[in-house]
PDB file of C-alpha atoms and ligand atoms in Angstrom:
ATOM      1  CA  MET A 213     -26.611-114.776  81.855  1.00  0.00           C
ATOM      2  CA  GLN A 214     -24.496-115.573  84.892  1.00  0.00           C
ATOM      3  CA  ASP A 215     -24.746-113.079  87.806  1.00  0.00           C
ATOM      4  CA  THR A 216     -21.590-111.975  89.587  1.00  0.00           C
ATOM      5  CA  TYR A 217     -21.472-112.124  93.361  1.00  0.00           C
ATOM      6  CA  SER A 218     -18.913-111.021  95.947  1.00  0.00           C
ATOM      7  CA  TYR A 219     -17.793-112.490  99.259  1.00  0.00           C
ATOM      8  CA  GLN A 220     -17.883-109.050 100.880  1.00  0.00           C
ATOM      9  CA  ALA A 221     -21.496-108.345  99.869  1.00  0.00           C
ATOM     10  CA  THR A 222     -22.800-111.794 100.867  1.00  0.00           C
ATOM     11  CA  LEU A 223     -21.057-111.525 104.246  1.00  0.00           C
ATOM     12  CA  ALA A 224     -22.547-108.073 104.850  1.00  0.00           C
ATOM     13  CA  ALA A 225     -26.064-109.270 103.933  1.00  0.00           C
ATOM     14  CA  SER A 226     -25.768-112.357 106.099  1.00  0.00           C
ATOM     15  CA  GLU A 227     -24.648-110.327 109.143  1.00  0.00           C
ATOM     16  CA  VAL A 228     -27.705-108.084 108.838  1.00  0.00           C
ATOM     17  CA  LEU A 229     -30.188-110.945 108.372  1.00  0.00           C
ATOM     18  CA  HIS A 230     -28.879-113.111 111.211  1.00  0.00           C
ATOM     19  CA  TRP A 231     -31.387-114.921 113.503  1.00  0.00           C
ATOM     20  CA  ARG A 232     -31.133-117.360 116.422  1.00  0.00           C
ATOM     21  CA  VAL A 233     -32.693-120.834 116.762  1.00  0.00           C
ATOM     22  CA  GLU A 234     -34.379-119.608 119.981  1.00  0.00           C
ATOM     23  CA  ASP A 235     -36.175-116.919 117.967  1.00  0.00           C
ATOM     24  CA  ILE A 236     -37.863-119.516 115.769  1.00  0.00           C
ATOM     25  CA  ILE A 237     -38.928-122.372 118.047  1.00  0.00           C
ATOM     26  CA  GLY A 238     -39.675-122.987 121.718  1.00  0.00           C
ATOM     27  CA  GLY A 239     -42.021-121.566 124.348  1.00  0.00           C
ATOM     28  CA  GLU A 240     -45.275-120.451 122.720  1.00  0.00           C
ATOM     29  CA  LYS A 241     -44.000-121.260 119.259  1.00  0.00           C
ATOM     30  CA  ARG A 242     -45.543-124.678 118.591  1.00  0.00           C
ATOM     31  CA  LEU A 243     -46.578-126.620 115.507  1.00  0.00           C
ATOM     32  CA  ASP A 244     -50.311-126.617 114.793  1.00  0.00           C
ATOM     33  CA  PHE A 245     -51.223-130.116 113.633  1.00  0.00           C
ATOM     34  CA  SER A 246     -54.638-128.961 112.397  1.00  0.00           C
ATOM     35  CA  LYS A 247     -52.907-127.235 109.467  1.00  0.00           C
ATOM     36  CA  PRO A 248     -50.805-128.418 106.508  1.00  0.00           C
ATOM     37  CA  PHE A 249     -47.025-127.933 106.743  1.00  0.00           C
ATOM     38  CA  MET A 250     -46.085-128.122 103.065  1.00  0.00           C
ATOM     39  CA  PRO A 251     -47.425-126.335  99.981  1.00  0.00           C
ATOM     40  CA  GLU A 252     -49.512-128.553  97.716  1.00  0.00           C
ATOM     41  CA  SER A 253     -47.156-128.168  94.739  1.00  0.00           C
ATOM     42  CA  LEU A 254     -44.509-130.071  96.737  1.00  0.00           C
ATOM     43  CA  ALA A 255     -46.684-132.350  98.906  1.00  0.00           C
ATOM     44  CA  LEU A 256     -48.873-133.438  95.977  1.00  0.00           C
ATOM     45  CA  THR A 257     -51.687-134.987  97.988  1.00  0.00           C
ATOM     46  CA  GLU A 258     -54.640-133.664  95.934  1.00  0.00           C
ATOM     47  CA  PRO A 259     -54.278-136.168  93.052  1.00  0.00           C
ATOM     48  CA  LEU A 260     -54.778-138.971  95.599  1.00  0.00           C
ATOM     49  CA  SER A 261     -58.577-138.853  95.299  1.00  0.00           C
ATOM     50  CA  PHE A 262     -59.067-141.920  97.508  1.00  0.00           C
ATOM     51  CA  LEU A 263     -57.800-139.961 100.544  1.00  0.00           C
ATOM     52  CA  THR A 264     -60.127-137.903 102.731  1.00  0.00           C
ATOM     53  CA  LYS A 265     -59.324-134.250 103.491  1.00  0.00           C
ATOM     54  CA  GLU A 266     -58.046-135.280 106.909  1.00  0.00           C
ATOM     55  CA  GLU A 267     -55.869-138.026 105.423  1.00  0.00           C
ATOM     56  CA  LYS A 268     -54.392-135.598 102.899  1.00  0.00           C
ATOM     57  CA  ARG A 269     -53.381-133.352 105.789  1.00  0.00           C
ATOM     58  CA  LEU A 270     -51.728-136.276 107.584  1.00  0.00           C
ATOM     59  CA  LEU A 271     -49.762-137.151 104.460  1.00  0.00           C
ATOM     60  CA  ASN A 272     -48.860-133.491 104.003  1.00  0.00           C
ATOM     61  CA  GLN A 273     -47.426-133.419 107.537  1.00  0.00           C
ATOM     62  CA  ILE A 274     -45.529-136.669 106.960  1.00  0.00           C
ATOM     63  CA  ARG A 275     -43.985-134.995 103.905  1.00  0.00           C
ATOM     64  CA  GLY A 276     -43.183-131.955 106.068  1.00  0.00           C
ATOM     65  CA  ASN A 277     -41.323-134.122 108.551  1.00  0.00           C
ATOM     66  CA  ALA A 278     -39.409-135.828 105.725  1.00  0.00           C
ATOM     67  CA  TYR A 279     -38.524-132.368 104.375  1.00  0.00           C
ATOM     68  CA  LEU A 280     -37.002-131.458 107.761  1.00  0.00           C
ATOM     69  CA  CYS A 281     -35.033-134.679 107.822  1.00  0.00           C
ATOM     70  CA  ILE A 282     -33.866-134.562 104.220  1.00  0.00           C
ATOM     71  CA  PHE A 283     -32.628-130.998 104.714  1.00  0.00           C
ATOM     72  CA  GLY A 284     -30.968-132.128 107.921  1.00  0.00           C
ATOM     73  CA  LEU A 285     -29.259-134.846 105.853  1.00  0.00           C
ATOM     74  CA  VAL A 286     -28.019-132.650 103.024  1.00  0.00           C
ATOM     75  CA  GLU A 287     -26.744-129.997 105.408  1.00  0.00           C
ATOM     76  CA  GLU A 288     -24.618-132.723 107.016  1.00  0.00           C
ATOM     77  CA  PHE A 289     -22.561-132.949 103.837  1.00  0.00           C
ATOM     78  CA  ILE A 290     -22.697-129.246 102.990  1.00  0.00           C
ATOM     79  CA  LEU A 291     -21.147-128.289 106.353  1.00  0.00           C
ATOM     80  CA  PRO A 292     -17.894-130.318 106.022  1.00  0.00           C
ATOM     81  CA  PHE A 293     -17.711-129.511 102.316  1.00  0.00           C
ATOM     82  CA  VAL A 294     -17.789-125.755 102.951  1.00  0.00           C
ATOM     83  CA  MET A 295     -15.348-126.083 105.855  1.00  0.00           C
ATOM     84  CA  ASP A 296     -12.888-128.025 103.699  1.00  0.00           C
ATOM     85  CA  HIS A 297     -13.229-125.440 100.952  1.00  0.00           C
ATOM     86  CA  ALA A 298     -12.685-122.597 103.440  1.00  0.00           C
ATOM     87  CA  ARG A 299      -9.670-124.365 104.921  1.00  0.00           C
ATOM     88  CA  SER A 300      -7.958-124.476 101.545  1.00  0.00           C
ATOM     89  CA  HIS A 301      -8.401-120.683 101.176  1.00  0.00           C
ATOM     90  CA  LEU A 302      -7.438-119.399 104.618  1.00  0.00           C
ATOM     91  CA  ARG A 303      -4.905-116.973 103.212  1.00  0.00           C
ATOM     92  CA  GLY A 304      -5.685-114.245 100.777  1.00  0.00           C
ATOM     93  CA  ASP A 305      -9.105-112.618 100.683  1.00  0.00           C
ATOM     94  CA  ASP A 306     -10.264-112.022 104.280  1.00  0.00           C
ATOM     95  CA  TYR A 307     -13.868-111.529 103.154  1.00  0.00           C
ATOM     96  CA  ARG A 308     -13.796-114.891 101.443  1.00  0.00           C
ATOM     97  CA  VAL A 309     -12.647-116.682 104.604  1.00  0.00           C
ATOM     98  CA  ARG A 310     -15.217-114.891 106.745  1.00  0.00           C
ATOM     99  CA  ALA A 311     -18.086-115.389 104.276  1.00  0.00           C
ATOM    100  CA  LEU A 312     -17.341-119.134 103.990  1.00  0.00           C
ATOM    101  CA  LEU A 313     -17.071-119.573 107.768  1.00  0.00           C
ATOM    102  CA  GLN A 314     -20.329-117.667 108.211  1.00  0.00           C
ATOM    103  CA  PHE A 315     -21.902-120.019 105.645  1.00  0.00           C
ATOM    104  CA  ALA A 316     -20.629-123.069 107.586  1.00  0.00           C
ATOM    105  CA  GLY A 317     -21.846-121.614 110.902  1.00  0.00           C
ATOM    106  CA  GLU A 318     -25.304-121.036 109.457  1.00  0.00           C
ATOM    107  CA  GLU A 319     -25.520-124.602 108.148  1.00  0.00           C
ATOM    108  CA  ALA A 320     -24.579-125.925 111.597  1.00  0.00           C
ATOM    109  CA  LYS A 321     -27.374-123.764 112.997  1.00  0.00           C
ATOM    110  CA  HIS A 322     -29.825-125.075 110.380  1.00  0.00           C
ATOM    111  CA  ILE A 323     -28.947-128.676 111.294  1.00  0.00           C
ATOM    112  CA  GLN A 324     -29.821-127.843 114.898  1.00  0.00           C
ATOM    113  CA  LEU A 325     -33.012-126.023 113.883  1.00  0.00           C
ATOM    114  CA  PHE A 326     -34.231-128.939 111.761  1.00  0.00           C
ATOM    115  CA  LYS A 327     -33.508-131.313 114.682  1.00  0.00           C
ATOM    116  CA  ARG A 328     -35.546-129.122 117.054  1.00  0.00           C
ATOM    117  CA  PHE A 329     -38.484-129.114 114.662  1.00  0.00           C
ATOM    118  CA  ARG A 330     -38.192-132.838 114.174  1.00  0.00           C
ATOM    119  CA  GLN A 331     -38.337-133.349 117.932  1.00  0.00           C
ATOM    120  CA  GLU A 332     -41.427-131.166 118.080  1.00  0.00           C
ATOM    121  CA  PHE A 333     -42.980-133.160 115.222  1.00  0.00           C
ATOM    122  CA  GLU A 334     -42.271-136.470 116.950  1.00  0.00           C
ATOM    123  CA  ASP A 335     -43.791-135.202 120.201  1.00  0.00           C
ATOM    124  CA  GLY A 336     -46.967-133.972 118.505  1.00  0.00           C
ATOM    125  CA  PHE A 337     -47.705-136.268 115.547  1.00  0.00           C
ATOM    126  CA  GLY A 338     -48.177-139.465 117.517  1.00  0.00           C
ATOM    127  CA  VAL A 339     -46.712-141.884 114.955  1.00  0.00           C
ATOM    128  CA  ASP A 340     -43.030-142.581 114.371  1.00  0.00           C
ATOM    129  CA  CYS A 341     -42.195-141.575 110.771  1.00  0.00           C
ATOM    130  CA  PRO A 342     -38.921-143.121 109.549  1.00  0.00           C
ATOM    131  CA  VAL A 343     -36.650-141.292 107.147  1.00  0.00           C
ATOM    132  CA  ILE A 344     -33.705-142.314 104.992  1.00  0.00           C
ATOM    133  CA  GLY A 345     -30.265-142.217 106.551  1.00  0.00           C
ATOM    134  CA  PRO A 346     -28.185-142.315 108.612  1.00  0.00           C
ATOM    135  CA  PRO A 347     -26.965-138.772 107.803  1.00  0.00           C
ATOM    136  CA  GLU A 348     -23.270-139.633 108.277  1.00  0.00           C
ATOM    137  CA  ALA A 349     -23.435-142.500 105.751  1.00  0.00           C
ATOM    138  CA  ILE A 350     -25.216-140.332 103.173  1.00  0.00           C
ATOM    139  CA  ALA A 351     -22.752-137.470 103.716  1.00  0.00           C
ATOM    140  CA  GLN A 352     -19.837-139.872 103.300  1.00  0.00           C
ATOM    141  CA  ALA A 353     -21.255-141.292 100.060  1.00  0.00           C
ATOM    142  CA  ILE A 354     -21.825-137.818  98.585  1.00  0.00           C
ATOM    143  CA  LEU A 355     -18.470-136.399  99.703  1.00  0.00           C
ATOM    144  CA  ALA A 356     -16.682-139.311  97.989  1.00  0.00           C
ATOM    145  CA  HIS A 357     -17.529-137.640  94.654  1.00  0.00           C
ATOM    146  CA  ASP A 358     -15.501-135.087  92.680  1.00  0.00           C
ATOM    147  CA  PRO A 359     -15.604-131.742  94.622  1.00  0.00           C
ATOM    148  CA  LEU A 360     -16.985-129.950  91.552  1.00  0.00           C
ATOM    149  CA  GLY A 361     -19.878-132.432  91.445  1.00  0.00           C
ATOM    150  CA  VAL A 362     -20.495-131.865  95.171  1.00  0.00           C
ATOM    151  CA  ALA A 363     -20.346-128.082  94.680  1.00  0.00           C
ATOM    152  CA  ILE A 364     -22.918-128.208  91.852  1.00  0.00           C
ATOM    153  CA  THR A 365     -25.149-130.387  94.047  1.00  0.00           C
ATOM    154  CA  THR A 366     -24.915-127.801  96.838  1.00  0.00           C
ATOM    155  CA  LEU A 367     -25.681-125.010  94.373  1.00  0.00           C
ATOM    156  CA  HIS A 368     -28.735-126.989  93.205  1.00  0.00           C
ATOM    157  CA  ILE A 369     -29.963-127.444  96.794  1.00  0.00           C
ATOM    158  CA  GLU A 370     -29.622-123.798  97.781  1.00  0.00           C
ATOM    159  CA  TRP A 371     -31.384-122.455  94.668  1.00  0.00           C
ATOM    160  CA  MET A 372     -34.023-125.134  95.119  1.00  0.00           C
ATOM    161  CA  VAL A 373     -34.772-123.677  98.584  1.00  0.00           C
ATOM    162  CA  GLN A 374     -35.242-120.259  96.953  1.00  0.00           C
ATOM    163  CA  ARG A 375     -37.705-121.696  94.508  1.00  0.00           C
ATOM    164  CA  HIS A 376     -39.679-123.589  97.136  1.00  0.00           C
ATOM    165  CA  TYR A 377     -40.127-120.483  99.247  1.00  0.00           C
ATOM    166  CA  ILE A 378     -40.767-117.875  96.534  1.00  0.00           C
ATOM    167  CA  ASP A 379     -42.949-119.984  94.234  1.00  0.00           C
ATOM    168  CA  SER A 380     -44.904-122.073  96.709  1.00  0.00           C
ATOM    169  CA  ILE A 381     -44.596-121.066 100.363  1.00  0.00           C
ATOM    170  CA  LYS A 382     -44.474-117.273 100.674  1.00  0.00           C
ATOM    171  CA  ASP A 383     -48.066-116.603  99.564  1.00  0.00           C
ATOM    172  CA  ASP A 384     -49.651-119.790 100.920  1.00  0.00           C
ATOM    173  CA  GLN A 385     -51.920-118.651 103.773  1.00  0.00           C
ATOM    174  CA  GLN A 386     -53.108-122.190 104.628  1.00  0.00           C
ATOM    175  CA  LEU A 387     -49.794-123.380 106.051  1.00  0.00           C
ATOM    176  CA  ASP A 388     -49.064-123.730 109.757  1.00  0.00           C
ATOM    177  CA  PRO A 389     -47.431-120.373 110.649  1.00  0.00           C
ATOM    178  CA  GLN A 390     -44.729-122.053 112.726  1.00  0.00           C
ATOM    179  CA  PHE A 391     -43.630-124.442 109.979  1.00  0.00           C
ATOM    180  CA  LYS A 392     -43.805-121.565 107.506  1.00  0.00           C
ATOM    181  CA  SER A 393     -41.591-119.489 109.807  1.00  0.00           C
ATOM    182  CA  LEU A 394     -38.961-122.257 109.725  1.00  0.00           C
ATOM    183  CA  LEU A 395     -39.062-122.339 105.931  1.00  0.00           C
ATOM    184  CA  LYS A 396     -38.876-118.554 105.745  1.00  0.00           C
ATOM    185  CA  HIS A 397     -35.923-118.196 108.093  1.00  0.00           C
ATOM    186  CA  HIS A 398     -34.089-121.010 106.363  1.00  0.00           C
ATOM    187  CA  TRP A 399     -34.730-119.356 102.990  1.00  0.00           C
ATOM    188  CA  ILE A 400     -33.412-115.986 104.228  1.00  0.00           C
ATOM    189  CA  GLU A 401     -29.962-117.400 104.938  1.00  0.00           C
ATOM    190  CA  GLU A 402     -29.907-119.750 101.968  1.00  0.00           C
ATOM    191  CA  VAL A 403     -30.132-116.732  99.632  1.00  0.00           C
ATOM    192  CA  GLN A 404     -26.530-115.854 100.531  1.00  0.00           C
ATOM    193  CA  HIS A 405     -25.434-119.502 100.408  1.00  0.00           C
ATOM    194  CA  ALA A 406     -26.655-119.846  96.832  1.00  0.00           C
ATOM    195  CA  LYS A 407     -24.457-116.909  95.840  1.00  0.00           C
ATOM    196  CA  LEU A 408     -21.456-118.352  97.687  1.00  0.00           C
ATOM    197  CA  ASP A 409     -22.038-121.727  96.006  1.00  0.00           C
ATOM    198  CA  THR A 410     -21.837-119.977  92.658  1.00  0.00           C
ATOM    199  CA  LEU A 411     -18.436-118.579  93.670  1.00  0.00           C
ATOM    200  CA  ILE A 412     -17.297-122.003  94.939  1.00  0.00           C
ATOM    201  CA  VAL A 413     -18.272-123.674  91.652  1.00  0.00           C
ATOM    202  CA  GLU A 414     -16.392-120.972  89.731  1.00  0.00           C
ATOM    203  CA  ALA A 415     -13.295-121.421  91.924  1.00  0.00           C
ATOM    204  CA  LEU A 416     -13.304-125.218  91.545  1.00  0.00           C
ATOM    205  CA  ALA A 417     -13.808-125.017  87.770  1.00  0.00           C
ATOM    206  CA  ALA A 418     -11.241-122.275  87.182  1.00  0.00           C
ATOM    207  CA  ASP A 419      -8.280-124.534  86.391  1.00  0.00           C
ATOM    208  CA  ARG A 420     -10.248-127.242  84.578  1.00  0.00           C
ATOM    209  CA  ASN A 421     -10.611-127.770  80.857  1.00  0.00           C
ATOM    210  CA  GLU A 422     -14.003-128.587  79.339  1.00  0.00           C
ATOM    211  CA  GLU A 423     -13.603-132.336  79.703  1.00  0.00           C
ATOM    212  CA  GLU A 424     -12.667-132.016  83.372  1.00  0.00           C
ATOM    213  CA  ARG A 425     -15.613-129.711  83.989  1.00  0.00           C
ATOM    214  CA  MET A 426     -17.960-132.208  82.346  1.00  0.00           C
ATOM    215  CA  ARG A 427     -16.588-134.852  84.675  1.00  0.00           C
ATOM    216  CA  GLY A 428     -17.820-132.722  87.570  1.00  0.00           C
ATOM    217  CA  VAL A 429     -21.229-132.417  85.894  1.00  0.00           C
ATOM    218  CA  GLU A 430     -21.452-136.201  85.480  1.00  0.00           C
ATOM    219  CA  GLU A 431     -20.625-136.596  89.174  1.00  0.00           C
ATOM    220  CA  TYR A 432     -23.407-134.142  90.012  1.00  0.00           C
ATOM    221  CA  LEU A 433     -25.796-136.316  87.997  1.00  0.00           C
ATOM    222  CA  ALA A 434     -24.502-139.430  89.762  1.00  0.00           C
ATOM    223  CA  ILE A 435     -25.215-137.775  93.142  1.00  0.00           C
ATOM    224  CA  GLY A 436     -28.696-136.929  91.805  1.00  0.00           C
ATOM    225  CA  GLY A 437     -29.194-140.610  90.960  1.00  0.00           C
ATOM    226  CA  PHE A 438     -28.123-141.547  94.473  1.00  0.00           C
ATOM    227  CA  ILE A 439     -30.597-139.042  95.959  1.00  0.00           C
ATOM    228  CA  ASP A 440     -33.320-140.390  93.659  1.00  0.00           C
ATOM    229  CA  GLY A 441     -32.752-143.890  95.061  1.00  0.00           C
ATOM    230  CA  GLY A 442     -33.183-142.414  98.548  1.00  0.00           C
ATOM    231  CA  LEU A 443     -36.435-140.737  97.521  1.00  0.00           C
ATOM    232  CA  GLN A 444     -37.870-144.042  96.283  1.00  0.00           C
ATOM    233  CA  GLN A 445     -37.084-145.506  99.678  1.00  0.00           C
ATOM    234  CA  GLN A 446     -38.606-142.462 101.389  1.00  0.00           C
ATOM    235  CA  VAL A 447     -41.894-142.930  99.505  1.00  0.00           C
ATOM    236  CA  GLU A 448     -42.110-146.470 100.917  1.00  0.00           C
ATOM    237  CA  PHE A 449     -41.465-145.115 104.423  1.00  0.00           C
ATOM    238  CA  ASP A 450     -44.117-142.440 103.930  1.00  0.00           C
ATOM    239  CA  LEU A 451     -46.623-145.033 102.758  1.00  0.00           C
ATOM    240  CA  THR A 452     -46.084-147.086 105.912  1.00  0.00           C
ATOM    241  CA  SER A 453     -46.220-143.974 108.129  1.00  0.00           C
ATOM    242  CA  PHE A 454     -49.407-142.844 106.409  1.00  0.00           C
ATOM    243  CA  GLU A 455     -51.182-146.175 106.899  1.00  0.00           C
ATOM    244  CA  GLN A 456     -50.238-146.098 110.572  1.00  0.00           C
ATOM    245  CA  ALA A 457     -51.279-142.475 111.093  1.00  0.00           C
ATOM    246  CA  ALA A 458     -54.576-142.894 109.211  1.00  0.00           C
ATOM    247  CA  ALA A 459     -55.169-146.323 110.816  1.00  0.00           C
ATOM    248  CA  ARG A 460     -56.164-147.925 107.534  1.00  0.00           C
ATOM    249  CA  THR A 461     -54.608-150.219 104.947  1.00  0.00           C
ATOM    250  CA  LEU A 462     -54.688-149.036 101.357  1.00  0.00           C
ATOM    251  CA  THR A 463     -55.661-151.475  98.591  1.00  0.00           C
ATOM    252  CA  GLU A 464     -52.915-152.630  96.220  1.00  0.00           C
ATOM    253  CA  ALA A 465     -54.230-150.257  93.524  1.00  0.00           C
ATOM    254  CA  GLU A 466     -54.273-147.348  95.966  1.00  0.00           C
ATOM    255  CA  LYS A 467     -50.737-148.154  97.078  1.00  0.00           C
ATOM    256  CA  GLU A 468     -49.548-148.127  93.476  1.00  0.00           C
ATOM    257  CA  GLU A 469     -51.199-144.753  92.895  1.00  0.00           C
ATOM    258  CA  PHE A 470     -49.704-143.445  96.150  1.00  0.00           C
ATOM    259  CA  ARG A 471     -46.204-144.533  95.068  1.00  0.00           C
ATOM    260  CA  ARG A 472     -46.564-143.085  91.567  1.00  0.00           C
ATOM    261  CA  VAL A 473     -47.873-139.672  92.665  1.00  0.00           C
ATOM    262  CA  GLN A 474     -45.613-139.334  95.693  1.00  0.00           C
ATOM    263  CA  LEU A 475     -42.474-140.288  93.782  1.00  0.00           C
ATOM    264  CA  ARG A 476     -43.381-137.568  91.286  1.00  0.00           C
ATOM    265  CA  GLY A 477     -43.884-135.104  94.185  1.00  0.00           C
ATOM    266  CA  ASN A 478     -40.581-136.067  95.815  1.00  0.00           C
ATOM    267  CA  ARG A 479     -38.661-135.907  92.550  1.00  0.00           C
ATOM    268  CA  TRP A 480     -40.038-132.472  91.774  1.00  0.00           C
ATOM    269  CA  THR A 481     -39.360-131.246  95.329  1.00  0.00           C
ATOM    270  CA  TYR A 482     -35.725-132.337  95.626  1.00  0.00           C
ATOM    271  CA  LEU A 483     -34.498-132.802  92.048  1.00  0.00           C
ATOM    272  CA  GLY A 484     -36.656-131.054  89.424  1.00  0.00           C
ATOM    273  CA  THR A 485     -36.911-127.680  91.186  1.00  0.00           C
ATOM    274  CA  GLY A 486     -33.100-127.475  91.377  1.00  0.00           C
ATOM    275  CA  MET A 487     -32.177-128.985  88.000  1.00  0.00           C
ATOM    276  CA  THR A 488     -34.463-126.589  86.134  1.00  0.00           C
ATOM    277  CA  HIS A 489     -33.670-123.491  88.216  1.00  0.00           C
ATOM    278  CA  GLU A 490     -32.542-120.730  85.863  1.00  0.00           C
ATOM    279  CA  LYS A 491     -29.607-119.779  88.144  1.00  0.00           C
ATOM    280  CA  VAL A 492     -28.345-123.367  88.268  1.00  0.00           C
ATOM    281  CA  LEU A 493     -28.631-123.613  84.482  1.00  0.00           C
ATOM    282  CA  ALA A 494     -26.811-120.285  84.064  1.00  0.00           C
ATOM    283  CA  THR A 495     -23.917-121.501  86.223  1.00  0.00           C
ATOM    284  CA  LEU A 496     -23.768-124.786  84.292  1.00  0.00           C
ATOM    285  CA  GLU A 497     -23.743-122.859  81.032  1.00  0.00           C
ATOM    286  CA  SER A 498     -20.883-120.682  82.308  1.00  0.00           C
ATOM    287  CA  LEU A 499     -18.863-123.903  82.803  1.00  0.00           C
ATOM    288  CA  THR A 500     -19.628-125.016  79.264  1.00  0.00           C
ATOM    289  CA  PRO A 501     -22.844-124.944  77.179  1.00  0.00           C
ATOM    290  CA  LYS A 502     -22.559-128.758  77.061  1.00  0.00           C
ATOM    291  CA  ALA A 503     -23.134-128.877  80.841  1.00  0.00           C
ATOM    292  CA  ARG A 504     -26.448-127.089  80.570  1.00  0.00           C
ATOM    293  CA  GLN A 505     -27.529-129.218  77.600  1.00  0.00           C
ATOM    294  CA  ARG A 506     -26.643-132.414  79.439  1.00  0.00           C
ATOM    295  CA  VAL A 507     -28.679-131.501  82.535  1.00  0.00           C
ATOM    296  CA  GLU A 508     -31.589-130.231  80.433  1.00  0.00           C
ATOM    297  CA  SER A 509     -31.684-133.553  78.597  1.00  0.00           C
ATOM    298  CA  ILE A 510     -32.265-135.365  81.903  1.00  0.00           C
ATOM    299  CA  SER A 511     -34.344-132.975  84.024  1.00  0.00           C
ATOM    300  CA  PRO A 512     -37.782-133.727  82.415  1.00  0.00           C
ATOM    301  CA  ALA A 513     -37.712-137.098  84.204  1.00  0.00           C
ATOM    302  CA  PHE A 514     -37.866-135.218  87.524  1.00  0.00           C
ATOM    303  CA  CYS A 515     -40.478-132.598  86.620  1.00  0.00           C
TER     304      CYS A 515
HETATM  305 FE1  FE2 B 740     -29.363-124.540 105.290  1.00  0.00          FE
HETATM  306 FE1  FE2 B 741     -27.408-123.455 102.916  1.00  0.00          FE
END
């Protein structure tokens, strides 16, 4: 069952929940590198039995840094996408214009927040951890797709953030409080974005017949395939970063196991948790039941 949302209500909620970057990081608020940054269900270090406890924590933090960077990347395409969408609706519903501009402003703030955390990570971790990019090239490649496909991708990302926080982060008392605070504050604002994405998808699909809607769904899946290619590259980067941080070389068999488990963890983190989110599936179903069936036929590969 598809929920109905309103621009007025999301704007009102977002104005109440507003926070500043300076409230989250800086001064006494520092990362604690003696603690994990990511929940185990996303970091997936435990199955790597050949790693020591300390090494699992290092890998967990490398995954935390990649999470910051990958969110930085996706927000680089969400920001212009939302601005373009807002620009095409400047007349008419004032709440709509204001809610969309608020959304864009928050994403610009998140980009800055993720950069600040990344700087803090680089200063404290001691090893340079490369990430996929550059952000502009990735944003350009994604924005070249059908706007409906881009809108479904954005919807996927924002609901995925909800799932990460509610299912895995909120009740995890082991995590570094500072990193957890970032994830919490990001989640708070993404709640409203997910609702606005639902409205954007509905607006973009409104004048399309079933075939045209399915074209948007196929473009969403193509973007997913593009992201999956990036994740495979990211696992290789993480492997190199890990060996440097742990100051040891893994055997070929260990490397293979690392790649297999970490690709599964990355796919679940960035693809599976969004593709199987009940709200994403409900929106797909509202486009056409075929859309939901199509995505459900593919999602097990990422779970
Ligand atoms: Fe965001
Ligand atoms: Fe967002």
